[in-house]
Amino acid sequence: MSKIIVQKFGGTSVGSEERIAAVAKIVKEASKNNPIVVVVSAMSGETNRLINLAKSFGDNPSKREFDALISTGEKVSAALLAMALHQIDVPAKSYSASQISMKTTDSYSKARILDVDGEKIQETLDAGIIPIITGFQGITESGDVTTLGRGGSDTTAVAIAAQMHAERCDIYTDVDGIYTTDPRVVPEAKKIDVITMEEMLEMAGQGAKVIQIRAVEFANKYKVPVRVLSSFESGNGTLISLEENNMENGLVSGIAFQKDQVKFTLHGVSDTPGMAYGILGPLSDANIEVDVIVQNVSINGKTDFTFTVSKEDESYALETIKSINTSLEYDDLLVDSNIAKVSLVGVGMRTHAGIASTAFKALSDSGINIQMISTSEIKITIVIDENATEEAVSSLHKAFELDK
Ligand code: ADP
Ligand code: ASP
Ligand code: MG
């Protein structure tokens, strides 16, 4: 018997009645060859609408109720898609997170998937019915609804694919694959046919929102092949490959960028053992992810300590730092929310030198000032002024001939 394929449809793919009908046809077609499990996002714009609605009753709504609210969009699209399938004579049933026991941690809005009831899904398939599962959400041990962070339906899909030992997880979206950078920002961006898991982890981790980072982490951990493709047009899309890529790689495979970042600088902290931990420990305890971290050389026993967090964590991070006990002394705390991160990613960086200097020259030629730099084996991240993001991405894209 052929193996299961999980198909995930994003917001624009189910953005209207017509789109849902089109998706139903894709599902019907695929179900002729493989057992299909479907995961859906909310109709496009719906999650944003719900988030705005939540603001009607204060800036800090209860985290539990917030997740209960913003998870509802996926229920709508799941039920509608089931109806659309019924209309073309395909048996289907929608399932919410609680109906398939999609268990997560209890950190609301950032919950992590722990476990899912594969038996329920299998029983449905065995009865000849296509399960349509709500993406983006789960339940805690005590049954409260949680959500997985923006773009979290990708992660639901890959987690289910892992649990069901699926042949593959197909992520249907509004672009026909993964590009060298966001094609909406750089029209010259080129579609990539095969990208390594390692590169995709860095691209997604650095903001390429085409697939959520947690989804790639799951795929990597449980060895699930993932394909990203369009629900609007046919084509093979991009395969995120589990194989080590032995082909000759270019220097840089792709460029990711992330706005909505905030830079915190603790100016004049005393340079003593435990200082970095004294700052980053409480942030980590508060479940705030810190990214680029730079500590300067100290002068007279004092130094500057700078790091970035995502904008949604800004006020929480500020609160956390201010509440750190008096053992942390500093002269000044500067917060800059006008920044962006631009990252070059490529396994070719391992074996080639001179990538950083090419990047710095391109930015210098465009008159863009570099505020922070951080590197890893296959990535260079540069922090710049937010207003220069598009220009920086375009000039780097050109400098590394990704348009060729
Ligand atoms: P969905 O609603 O289907 O989950 P998303 O909006 O989350 O879709 O992700 C698709 C979008 O990701 C594309 O429309 C594109 O603008 C953006 N994107 C960012 N980086 C890339 C990239 N490197 N390749 C393709 N798309 C990208
Ligand atoms: N609907 C959710 C969001 O907009 C989840 C998703 O689309 O993956 O973030
Ligand atoms: Mg998405």
Short mmCIF file of C-alpha atoms and ligand atoms in Angstrom, two decimals, residues 8 41-42 47 74 136 149-154, ligand 2:
data_model
loop_
_atom_site.label_atom_id
_atom_site.label_comp_id
_atom_site.label_asym_id
_atom_site.label_seq_id
_atom_site.Cartn_x
_atom_site.Cartn_y
_atom_site.Cartn_z
CA LYS A 8 -0.82 21.58 4.12
CA SER A 41 -4.41 27.42 8.00
CA ALA A 42 -7.04 30.05 8.62
CA THR A 47 -5.62 35.39 12.16
CA GLU A 74 -8.47 27.20 11.34
CA PHE A 136 -1.43 26.17 14.23
CA GLY A 149 3.35 30.93 16.79
CA ARG A 150 2.73 32.67 13.48
CA GLY A 151 3.04 30.34 10.53
CA GLY A 152 2.56 27.40 12.88
CA SER A 153 0.37 25.34 10.55
CA ASP A 154 3.54 24.29 8.74
N1 ASP B 2 -3.12 31.17 10.72
C1 ASP B 2 -1.85 31.20 11.41
C2 ASP B 2 -1.09 32.47 11.07
O1 ASP B 2 -1.58 33.29 10.33
C3 ASP B 2 -1.03 29.98 11.18
C4 ASP B 2 -0.55 29.78 9.77
O2 ASP B 2 -1.00 30.43 8.84
O3 ASP B 2 0.32 28.91 9.59
O4 ASP B 2 0.00 32.66 11.56
#
